[in-house]
XYZ file of C-alpha atoms in Angstrom:
738
model
C 75.434 90.642 80.068
C 77.916 87.961 81.112
C 80.364 90.347 82.772
C 77.555 91.869 84.836
C 76.592 88.383 86.040
C 80.217 87.622 87.022
C 80.406 90.902 88.895
C 77.179 90.065 90.779
C 78.581 86.672 91.751
C 81.730 88.348 93.051
C 79.641 90.657 95.241
C 77.844 87.693 96.759
C 81.147 86.175 97.900
C 82.110 89.226 99.974
C 81.678 89.372 103.753
C 79.909 92.271 105.507
C 83.147 94.226 106.088
C 84.236 93.877 102.471
C 80.808 94.940 101.188
C 80.866 98.006 103.444
C 84.131 99.106 101.800
C 82.906 98.459 98.262
C 79.574 100.273 98.749
C 80.977 103.175 100.794
C 79.742 106.528 99.427
C 82.349 108.744 101.140
C 84.382 111.141 99.033
C 87.458 109.767 100.800
C 87.768 106.339 102.397
C 90.712 104.487 103.957
C 90.381 100.753 104.472
C 92.553 99.341 107.257
C 92.983 95.847 105.888
C 94.463 93.115 108.068
C 96.745 90.539 106.496
C 94.905 87.915 104.460
C 91.626 89.846 104.649
C 91.043 90.041 100.891
C 92.073 93.644 100.284
C 92.964 93.014 96.633
C 89.547 91.452 96.090
C 87.939 94.513 97.698
C 89.960 96.908 95.552
C 89.088 95.106 92.307
C 85.416 94.822 93.272
C 85.383 98.547 94.106
C 86.581 99.304 90.573
C 83.837 97.067 89.148
C 81.198 98.651 91.370
C 82.156 102.164 90.281
C 82.110 101.136 86.642
C 78.951 98.997 86.538
C 76.802 100.640 89.222
C 78.026 104.248 89.226
C 78.762 104.385 85.481
C 82.285 105.720 85.992
C 84.384 105.081 82.862
C 87.655 103.225 83.422
C 89.567 106.091 81.819
C 88.376 108.381 84.632
C 89.983 106.151 87.280
C 93.597 106.197 88.426
C 94.398 102.913 90.202
C 97.894 102.968 91.718
C 99.877 99.955 92.931
C 103.420 99.359 94.182
C 104.252 96.330 92.086
C 103.806 95.430 88.460
C 102.334 92.114 89.616
C 99.505 93.820 91.508
C 98.711 96.094 88.564
C 98.676 93.151 86.159
C 96.391 91.162 88.465
C 93.820 93.970 88.498
C 93.938 94.396 84.711
C 93.707 90.649 84.078
C 90.589 90.400 86.279
C 88.960 93.198 84.301
C 90.013 91.738 80.940
C 88.520 88.397 81.995
C 85.156 90.100 82.583
C 85.284 92.356 79.527
C 87.746 91.195 76.859
C 86.924 94.240 74.731
C 88.490 96.667 77.227
C 91.315 98.582 75.539
C 94.715 99.524 76.916
C 93.824 103.207 76.433
C 90.844 102.831 78.769
C 93.128 101.494 81.510
C 95.850 104.127 81.057
C 95.652 105.017 84.756
C 96.022 101.435 86.048
C 99.601 100.659 87.060
C 102.464 101.453 89.395
C 103.098 105.074 90.355
C 106.042 105.291 87.972
C 104.367 103.548 85.035
C 101.299 105.816 85.262
C 103.561 108.878 85.367
C 105.452 107.556 82.357
C 102.179 107.159 80.419
C 101.052 110.653 81.361
C 104.349 112.236 80.324
C 104.500 110.310 77.048
C 100.888 110.646 75.949
C 99.020 113.319 77.892
C 101.279 116.093 79.187
C 103.401 118.677 77.311
C 106.761 117.338 78.466
C 108.417 119.658 75.922
C 107.690 122.522 78.315
C 110.354 121.059 80.625
C 112.985 120.669 77.937
C 112.348 116.995 77.070
C 110.998 115.222 74.008
C 108.315 112.532 73.908
C 111.123 110.041 73.188
C 112.814 110.543 76.577
C 114.258 107.480 78.336
C 114.050 106.379 81.965
C 117.307 105.935 83.865
C 117.852 103.994 87.073
C 119.725 105.402 90.116
C 122.977 103.621 89.218
C 122.970 105.207 85.774
C 122.386 108.635 87.296
C 125.364 108.077 89.572
C 127.543 107.173 86.583
C 126.422 110.346 84.819
C 127.208 112.405 87.927
C 130.725 110.973 88.098
C 131.248 111.803 84.417
C 130.065 115.387 84.997
C 132.528 115.699 87.883
C 135.372 114.641 85.584
C 134.277 116.817 82.662
C 133.949 119.996 84.719
C 136.724 119.191 87.234
C 134.392 119.657 90.198
C 135.572 119.377 93.785
C 133.253 116.989 95.620
C 133.802 115.720 99.157
C 132.838 112.213 100.259
C 132.385 110.758 96.762
C 131.663 107.379 98.340
C 128.418 108.938 99.590
C 127.629 110.755 96.352
C 124.238 109.104 95.821
C 123.058 110.164 99.275
C 124.464 113.669 98.865
C 122.628 114.170 95.575
C 119.352 113.329 97.329
C 119.900 115.830 100.156
C 118.241 119.243 99.783
C 121.184 121.089 101.332
C 124.779 120.378 102.238
C 126.924 121.436 105.193
C 130.141 120.857 103.258
C 131.965 123.558 101.274
C 132.335 122.012 97.835
C 130.763 121.980 94.355
C 127.793 119.714 95.158
C 125.154 122.342 94.280
C 126.939 123.099 91.014
C 127.010 119.368 90.310
C 123.244 119.096 90.871
C 122.588 121.926 88.402
C 124.958 120.526 85.762
C 123.569 117.013 86.242
C 120.015 118.262 85.768
C 121.032 120.005 82.549
C 122.929 116.938 81.328
C 119.870 114.726 81.875
C 117.799 117.129 79.794
C 120.489 117.161 77.099
C 120.491 113.370 76.968
C 116.663 113.271 77.204
C 116.589 111.115 80.338
C 114.640 111.116 83.605
C 115.160 109.297 86.877
C 112.352 107.482 88.724
C 111.893 110.409 91.089
C 111.828 112.852 88.176
C 108.969 110.918 86.591
C 106.899 111.817 89.650
C 108.271 115.353 90.038
C 107.834 116.326 86.380
C 104.343 114.865 86.196
C 103.345 116.953 89.216
C 104.859 120.095 87.683
C 102.967 119.660 84.424
C 99.665 118.752 86.094
C 99.925 121.918 88.197
C 100.706 123.951 85.069
C 97.661 122.427 83.404
C 95.516 123.315 86.421
C 96.685 126.929 86.225
C 95.788 127.076 82.529
C 92.382 125.584 83.300
C 91.832 128.213 85.987
C 92.642 131.003 83.532
C 90.237 129.435 81.040
C 87.425 129.564 83.580
C 88.074 133.231 84.230
C 88.148 134.092 80.538
C 85.343 132.476 78.620
C 86.931 133.442 75.331
C 90.179 131.629 76.097
C 90.257 128.064 74.896
C 92.067 125.444 76.898
C 94.737 124.349 74.467
C 96.454 122.239 77.074
C 93.610 119.838 77.632
C 95.332 116.971 79.333
C 92.268 115.164 80.553
C 93.410 115.574 84.121
C 90.221 117.371 84.998
C 88.296 114.209 84.111
C 89.770 112.031 86.870
C 86.844 111.030 89.069
C 88.504 108.469 91.335
C 91.977 107.830 92.722
C 92.344 104.316 94.128
C 95.544 103.191 95.874
C 96.699 99.722 96.886
C 99.145 99.219 99.818
C 98.891 102.919 100.608
C 101.058 102.521 103.736
C 104.106 102.057 101.470
C 103.788 105.543 99.918
C 106.728 107.919 100.188
C 106.724 111.724 100.148
C 106.882 112.089 96.355
C 104.114 109.523 95.807
C 101.873 111.303 98.307
C 102.556 114.562 96.491
C 101.548 112.893 93.206
C 98.246 111.729 94.733
C 97.622 115.203 96.104
C 98.449 116.742 92.746
C 95.877 114.623 90.892
C 93.179 115.021 93.517
C 90.871 117.932 92.832
C 88.024 118.894 95.191
C 85.556 116.783 93.191
C 87.903 113.767 92.919
C 87.066 110.853 95.210
C 89.777 108.911 97.031
C 89.804 105.248 98.072
C 92.805 103.410 99.504
C 93.546 100.098 101.210
C 96.527 99.352 103.407
C 97.856 97.893 106.635
C 100.010 99.945 109.038
C 101.279 96.679 110.529
C 103.069 95.977 107.246
C 105.179 99.141 107.036
C 108.595 97.559 106.364
C 110.149 99.907 103.829
C 111.189 102.950 105.870
C 114.536 102.942 104.046
C 112.496 103.597 100.897
C 110.549 106.491 102.420
C 107.405 104.845 103.830
C 106.411 105.532 107.427
C 104.056 104.107 110.051
C 102.073 107.363 110.332
C 101.248 107.759 106.634
C 97.916 105.949 106.913
C 96.719 108.343 109.597
C 98.233 111.364 107.897
C 96.042 110.705 104.858
C 92.990 110.131 107.037
C 93.385 113.586 108.569
C 94.324 115.358 105.354
C 91.337 114.128 103.337
C 88.922 113.808 106.278
C 88.538 110.208 105.249
C 86.168 107.589 106.568
C 88.089 104.678 108.099
C 86.784 101.146 107.603
C 88.377 97.845 108.595
C 88.758 94.386 107.116
C 89.385 92.349 110.288
C 88.831 88.783 109.060
C 91.906 86.829 107.983
C 91.103 83.970 105.591
C 94.676 82.824 105.090
C 96.093 81.473 108.345
C 95.016 78.991 110.976
C 93.865 80.274 114.379
C 97.176 79.222 115.998
C 99.266 81.175 113.492
C 97.053 84.234 113.953
C 97.421 83.975 117.727
C 101.211 84.137 117.288
C 100.863 87.041 114.861
C 98.844 89.054 117.398
C 101.868 88.973 119.726
C 103.732 91.147 117.210
C 100.991 93.527 116.076
C 101.737 97.199 116.815
C 98.609 98.737 115.440
C 95.650 97.738 117.556
C 92.846 96.310 115.578
C 90.759 93.225 115.771
C 92.533 90.473 113.852
C 89.863 87.812 113.467
C 90.297 84.333 112.082
C 88.205 82.923 109.302
C 89.692 79.425 109.342
C 89.626 76.427 111.642
C 92.336 75.407 114.069
C 95.514 73.831 112.770
C 98.963 72.785 113.908
C 100.657 74.461 116.833
C 103.813 76.441 116.133
C 107.059 74.509 116.195
C 110.284 76.016 117.514
C 113.481 74.154 116.749
C 116.952 74.508 118.172
C 119.567 73.883 115.495
C 123.278 73.731 116.069
C 124.129 75.720 112.931
C 122.813 76.505 109.413
C 124.311 73.310 108.026
C 122.310 71.144 110.415
C 119.212 73.152 109.605
C 119.679 72.770 105.850
C 120.164 69.042 106.316
C 117.047 68.835 108.508
C 114.941 70.892 106.084
C 115.989 68.758 103.127
C 114.640 65.687 104.926
C 111.519 67.485 106.132
C 110.718 68.779 102.633
C 111.088 65.295 101.153
C 108.614 63.989 103.743
C 106.102 66.747 103.005
C 106.368 66.242 99.263
C 105.986 62.462 99.636
C 102.778 63.102 101.595
C 101.327 64.981 98.597
C 102.286 68.610 99.344
C 103.583 70.417 96.225
C 107.038 71.958 96.544
C 105.585 75.369 95.609
C 103.603 75.391 98.867
C 106.808 75.366 100.918
C 108.837 78.501 101.649
C 111.977 79.200 103.668
C 112.491 82.763 104.950
C 115.640 84.401 106.310
C 116.702 87.950 107.167
C 119.726 88.455 104.897
C 120.162 87.369 101.303
C 123.518 85.652 101.883
C 121.835 83.169 104.258
C 120.419 81.323 101.235
C 123.814 80.021 100.150
C 123.984 76.964 102.413
C 120.374 76.000 101.619
C 121.170 76.208 97.905
C 124.204 73.923 98.192
C 122.423 71.314 100.298
C 119.219 71.304 98.231
C 121.228 70.929 95.022
C 122.983 67.887 96.450
C 119.734 66.417 97.728
C 117.909 66.956 94.434
C 115.256 69.285 95.871
C 113.992 71.810 93.284
C 114.140 75.413 94.514
C 114.043 79.062 93.466
C 115.807 81.939 95.151
C 114.265 85.388 95.234
C 117.282 87.596 94.512
C 115.471 90.798 93.573
C 118.174 91.288 90.952
C 118.625 94.425 88.962
C 119.836 94.514 85.401
C 123.215 95.610 86.805
C 123.616 92.136 88.289
C 123.581 90.581 84.800
C 126.620 92.096 83.006
C 125.736 90.956 79.491
C 122.202 92.330 79.795
C 123.431 95.608 81.259
C 125.767 96.013 78.273
C 123.141 95.053 75.679
C 120.633 97.549 77.083
C 123.264 100.304 76.868
C 123.847 99.439 73.205
C 120.118 99.461 72.442
C 119.403 102.672 74.382
C 121.999 104.634 72.428
C 120.862 103.020 69.181
C 117.256 104.212 69.583
C 118.144 107.509 71.281
C 121.310 109.214 69.957
C 121.099 111.800 72.746
C 121.790 109.107 75.331
C 125.556 109.659 75.411
C 126.158 108.024 78.784
C 124.725 104.714 77.538
C 126.863 104.873 74.407
C 130.012 105.608 76.417
C 129.301 102.728 78.822
C 128.644 100.333 75.903
C 131.953 101.119 74.196
C 134.016 101.257 77.404
C 132.791 97.885 78.674
C 135.869 95.663 78.881
C 134.046 92.349 78.773
C 131.564 92.837 75.930
C 132.292 96.262 74.447
C 135.456 97.618 72.855
C 137.290 98.145 76.124
C 137.987 101.824 75.417
C 138.944 104.284 78.086
C 136.057 106.472 79.184
C 137.742 109.490 77.613
C 138.211 107.698 74.285
C 134.640 106.369 74.373
C 133.301 109.870 75.072
C 135.221 111.267 72.093
C 133.866 108.505 69.853
C 130.267 109.047 71.003
C 130.629 112.781 70.372
C 131.684 111.988 66.793
C 128.775 109.572 66.325
C 126.285 112.060 67.762
C 127.572 114.885 65.588
C 127.460 112.650 62.497
C 123.816 111.808 63.152
C 122.895 115.367 63.946
C 124.495 117.051 60.948
C 124.585 114.130 58.525
C 128.157 115.171 57.804
C 130.813 112.852 56.496
C 132.819 111.183 59.220
C 136.594 111.854 59.051
C 138.325 109.074 57.126
C 140.504 108.088 60.104
C 137.454 107.562 62.270
C 135.241 106.208 59.484
C 137.478 103.183 59.085
C 137.115 102.388 62.769
C 133.361 102.958 62.842
C 132.766 100.702 59.850
C 134.643 97.898 61.488
C 132.712 97.322 64.735
C 129.557 97.929 66.748
C 129.881 101.702 66.360
C 128.617 101.334 62.794
C 125.560 99.376 63.944
C 124.690 101.812 66.725
C 125.135 104.768 64.400
C 122.874 103.344 61.709
C 120.170 101.589 63.759
C 117.529 104.342 63.799
C 117.881 104.867 60.066
C 117.915 101.155 59.273
C 114.769 100.450 61.306
C 112.998 103.813 61.118
C 110.109 102.540 59.014
C 110.359 98.884 60.016
C 107.192 97.430 61.488
C 108.768 94.243 62.774
C 111.999 92.350 63.208
C 113.199 89.199 64.955
C 115.603 88.426 67.762
C 117.814 86.559 65.312
C 117.934 89.576 62.967
C 119.021 91.821 65.848
C 121.627 89.280 66.918
C 123.097 89.370 63.427
C 122.705 93.144 62.965
C 124.808 93.946 66.045
C 127.203 91.027 65.390
C 126.626 89.908 68.968
C 128.438 86.622 68.357
C 131.700 88.566 68.302
C 130.939 90.396 71.551
C 129.774 87.422 73.614
C 132.925 85.472 72.698
C 131.939 81.824 71.994
C 135.166 80.545 73.567
C 134.270 81.827 77.062
C 132.636 79.673 79.732
C 129.748 82.132 80.096
C 128.863 82.134 76.370
C 125.924 79.711 76.503
C 124.343 81.420 79.526
C 124.940 84.872 78.030
C 123.433 83.918 74.670
C 120.283 82.490 76.261
C 119.869 85.658 78.346
C 120.388 87.968 75.345
C 118.062 86.030 73.036
C 115.382 85.886 75.732
C 115.564 89.663 76.159
C 115.470 90.284 72.382
C 112.541 87.875 71.963
C 110.549 89.665 74.662
C 111.385 93.065 73.215
C 110.351 92.171 69.650
C 107.178 90.446 70.916
C 106.234 93.533 72.927
C 106.829 95.801 69.924
C 104.549 93.685 67.723
C 101.803 93.464 70.376
C 101.808 97.251 70.771
C 101.598 97.668 66.999
C 104.312 100.307 66.965
C 107.288 100.699 64.697
C 110.533 99.086 65.804
C 112.266 102.182 67.171
C 109.228 103.400 69.138
C 108.344 99.938 70.435
C 111.905 99.224 71.511
C 112.129 102.590 73.307
C 109.006 101.759 75.310
C 110.302 98.318 76.209
C 113.678 99.672 77.317
C 111.907 102.152 79.595
C 109.991 99.251 81.117
C 113.281 97.413 81.657
C 114.527 100.424 83.644
C 111.339 100.488 85.744
C 110.927 96.768 86.380
C 114.475 95.386 86.160
C 114.778 91.626 85.703
C 111.054 91.119 86.328
C 110.643 91.996 82.682
C 112.562 88.844 81.759
C 110.756 86.251 83.818
C 107.903 85.739 86.186
C 108.486 86.575 89.827
C 109.198 83.942 92.422
C 105.544 83.324 93.237
C 104.978 81.644 89.861
C 103.506 78.212 89.429
C 106.802 76.323 89.109
C 106.758 73.404 91.515
C 109.789 74.501 93.505
C 110.594 75.336 97.113
C 110.859 79.125 97.518
C 113.852 80.672 99.298
C 113.576 84.371 100.119
C 114.217 87.170 102.572
C 111.448 88.336 104.878
C 111.137 91.514 102.796
C 110.608 89.507 99.611
C 107.836 87.453 101.242
C 105.407 90.379 101.521
C 102.224 89.755 99.553
C 102.779 85.990 99.196
C 101.312 82.965 100.983
C 102.346 79.338 101.438
C 100.988 76.264 103.165
C 104.225 75.574 105.076
C 106.607 78.358 106.135
C 109.996 77.899 107.810
C 111.554 81.074 109.283
C 115.220 80.418 109.980
C 117.863 82.160 112.051
C 115.577 83.665 114.711
C 118.641 84.785 116.665
C 119.299 88.266 117.985
C 121.424 90.043 115.365
C 119.479 88.412 112.538
C 115.827 88.417 113.617
C 115.792 91.102 114.741
C 118.868 92.859 113.375
C 120.764 95.025 115.811
C 119.110 98.431 115.591
C 120.105 101.986 116.480
C 116.693 103.467 117.184
C 113.278 102.625 118.560
C 111.756 103.170 115.105
C 114.116 100.630 113.535
C 113.312 98.114 116.265
C 109.592 98.549 115.623
C 110.097 97.944 111.919
C 112.047 94.741 112.604
C 109.063 93.518 114.635
C 106.650 94.407 111.821
C 108.884 92.524 109.395
C 108.681 89.407 111.557
C 104.901 89.853 111.692
C 104.825 89.896 107.874
C 106.828 86.664 107.723
C 104.589 84.864 110.227
C 101.408 85.817 108.397
C 102.565 84.290 105.091
C 101.862 80.822 106.550
C 98.492 79.158 106.020
C 98.689 75.792 107.837
C 102.121 75.237 109.314
C 104.702 77.602 110.800
C 108.118 76.551 112.049
C 110.660 78.876 113.653
C 114.274 77.969 114.334
C 117.390 79.414 115.924
C 121.048 78.401 116.125
C 123.333 77.728 119.071
C 126.284 78.281 116.725
C 124.995 80.690 114.035
C 128.265 81.069 112.066
C 127.238 84.688 111.420
C 129.465 87.291 113.012
C 126.491 89.596 113.610
C 124.263 86.920 115.207
C 124.215 85.992 118.895
C 123.859 82.297 119.791
C 120.577 81.185 121.297
C 116.948 82.172 120.709
C 115.847 85.704 119.889
C 113.603 87.516 122.377
C 110.895 87.247 119.701
C 110.590 83.538 120.490
C 110.066 84.308 124.177
C 107.156 86.586 123.242
C 105.148 83.579 122.031
C 102.920 81.999 124.739
C 103.836 78.427 125.608
C 100.340 77.121 124.889
C 100.819 77.951 121.191
C 104.050 75.936 120.887
C 104.040 72.226 120.184
C 107.374 71.706 121.864
C 110.880 72.990 121.704
C 113.124 70.438 120.095
C 116.671 70.250 121.309
C 119.565 69.501 119.031
C 118.219 67.073 116.503
C 120.037 63.828 116.305
C 121.874 63.370 113.065
C 125.058 61.815 111.949
C 127.899 64.055 113.073
C 130.140 62.480 110.498
C 127.594 63.152 107.755
C 127.221 66.837 108.685
C 130.977 67.395 108.965
C 131.534 65.771 105.586
C 128.759 67.927 104.106
C 130.347 71.096 105.511
C 133.791 70.245 104.191
C 132.456 69.375 100.766
C 130.418 72.585 100.435
C 133.224 74.793 101.736
C 135.762 73.170 99.421
C 133.463 73.635 96.434
C 132.857 77.263 97.379
C 136.589 77.948 97.609
C 137.227 76.247 94.266
C 134.453 78.317 92.658
C 135.991 81.544 93.883
C 139.480 80.562 92.732
C 138.206 79.652 89.262
C 136.327 82.886 88.986
C 139.379 84.857 90.019
C 141.299 83.082 87.286
C 138.607 84.038 84.768
C 137.699 80.449 83.985
C 134.058 80.722 85.015
C 131.452 83.486 85.188
C 129.642 84.679 88.281
C 126.674 82.588 89.348
C 124.355 82.070 92.249
C 127.144 82.037 94.803
C 126.982 85.452 96.525
C 130.696 85.338 97.192
C 131.295 85.274 93.466
C 130.184 88.895 93.310
C 132.456 90.052 96.106
C 135.815 88.528 95.238
C 137.895 86.193 97.359
C 137.688 86.110 101.131
C 137.863 83.957 104.238
C 134.875 81.706 104.521
C 134.084 80.672 108.083
C 131.391 78.373 109.357
C 131.499 77.347 113.014
C 135.112 76.490 113.779
C 136.005 75.567 110.219
C 137.369 77.843 107.550
C 138.565 77.676 104.017
C 141.093 80.368 103.199
C 141.353 81.755 99.697
C 143.420 84.620 98.366
C 142.548 87.761 100.336
C 141.225 90.967 98.760
C 143.360 93.946 99.610
C 141.806 97.360 100.245
C 142.895 100.827 101.381
C 141.107 103.113 103.865
C 141.858 106.862 104.118
C 142.385 106.598 107.902
C 143.370 103.000 108.666
C 145.579 102.370 105.646
C 145.787 98.986 103.885
C 144.263 95.716 104.992
C 142.618 92.439 103.965
C 138.865 91.744 103.729
C 137.851 89.216 106.383
C 134.113 88.992 105.783
C 131.246 90.971 104.276
C 127.544 90.922 103.562
C 125.088 93.215 101.810
C 125.576 96.042 104.348
C 128.788 95.539 106.334
C 132.411 94.697 105.635
C 135.108 93.644 108.121
C 138.732 94.441 107.276
C 141.879 93.307 109.097
C 144.032 96.446 108.781
C 147.798 95.995 108.884
C 148.303 98.626 111.610
C 144.920 98.779 113.375
C 143.581 95.230 113.420
C 139.962 94.300 112.552
C 137.445 97.082 111.897
C 133.796 96.646 110.929
C 132.605 99.293 108.444
C 129.344 100.077 106.675
C 129.871 99.557 102.945
C 128.033 102.740 102.045
C 130.308 104.928 104.174
C 133.428 102.796 104.399
C 135.457 104.790 101.893
C 137.371 101.673 100.862
C 139.466 101.513 97.708
C 140.137 98.168 96.052
C 143.833 97.399 95.495
C 145.055 95.360 92.532
């Protein structure tokens, strides 16, 4: 058979370490895989080996990944070998959350927990909105509302307020609206699997009792996990829940790439699993990605011992460059990229890394002016695209009348909805829900209103499309009268329309491919939108577009490029200022991840005048950790036209200020400029500044003041009576003033 021949060829390409992992017969095995050592290849080949050699059906495997991209890559490799494989056979191949979603929808009695099979997935922001609505409805007394998200996650509280009552009411409200959070997907799956195991145990004790709750969980032969070091507590519990004594366990990971502690992962997880399952530990030491010089630099930042071997020949030494400021660097990189591209290097093989997302702004401006094609990895959520956020709310209520919070948000939206007050929107949604539920006649006073706008369309969608097997994006555009809501006279209309039509096209295509009716297919797609955010709209940044890639160090994980430029290697940026030894260690691991993305050429740079309030001038200690014999030479301030750079600065700063002023006036929509999402502020670079209208805020202790600067985490406010104070956004307790 052709697929068997392809599998055999794949085996022949493996090295001795990779073969040892694939052929391992242990009931539990952990593979400590160095960067660039082919761990994904090993994982996929392991699946093939189990299927072809050990005759394990695909449906008896659960293969868990942390990204949709990784899951798709595994499935595509299998489909390429065996095109006849069905989606049902690969039900257990996907991210933790997507596999849980499949199990809850198709395999487990979710009704036992008070949900229906039509339940929807809600993201953390939506849960927070629901919590705030519950607080208002029940007049709850909650302290520190600015930290509400964190307080809801905590198991206990030291404050005397209604937080525990809120948790109980919120849980009940989610059931009432038939919605689950990401964490609840994992928690509820574990609950039901355990219930199923108890039923199975009773069945074994009583031969006459039939197992009516046959979920198929007892048929799982193998659990296989990719990037296992990124697992959090709930994900580990899910693995443990699925793993029965006879279930085998195989996982690959790299402790040196633990960079998501804020998401619950920890350095010790790899070794915790090894002890718990008495697992065999194997290694993949050979890196096939990077040159020997780059690997030598990487070893300086490894925390987990291990033998990082090189599988490639020598290459260029590492370059360290001293730049005056980010403007000079952007100017230098524009010229350098043009040279590389002229020599035959595709733009897509060039990447620029930085620590904070707002550092991309200057690169974007300069590259636009210089005509260099680029993409920025923003890791956006749907919330960052207002028109899409609104449309999804409309669609979620339309397919699920229990989803009151989505309906309220859709009607209350001032830009695209009806601009109702939350109270008025809630009353309207209650009327719509009751009308659907009882099929009673709507009061004449309200009926007139409902028939005149989007309320009519939302109310009648399920009935209109209940038996429909297909529809088009254009039909949906007309059905919801979206032309009226996107307002053709606004500057954002064209961009909004493209975004909406793209989403509707993808949703209708998905529904047809799944061969489900419109309502069911749309519900599935909307759940995927909650799980995967904007990735559902377009390919991720590592696509084949011939563009230079701009991204944070976090976003670079899992990618590789021929030429990598890591910018801003100043203390306060790389690494960030930390408060604990654990945080410092993670910053070092993050730098290690960035270094090991490079295949042939690695360039590191720092600023003598960073223009970042948190960054210290001069090189980071990380640069002093690199042996001199690995460095080609430290370039001093690069000669360039001072006049040219000053003109460039002034032009960019002036444009940025104009953009902000126009946005404030409502003449343009938000765009790539990060400052567009944060309102007006002082913009400072070096000794130059462009002053725009200040945002005014109020603090419970310091009173009123003006925003001086801010980034993703911190905000600096010049208070009228206390001077400048730097606050963490999450805990700042700031109130925006009109």
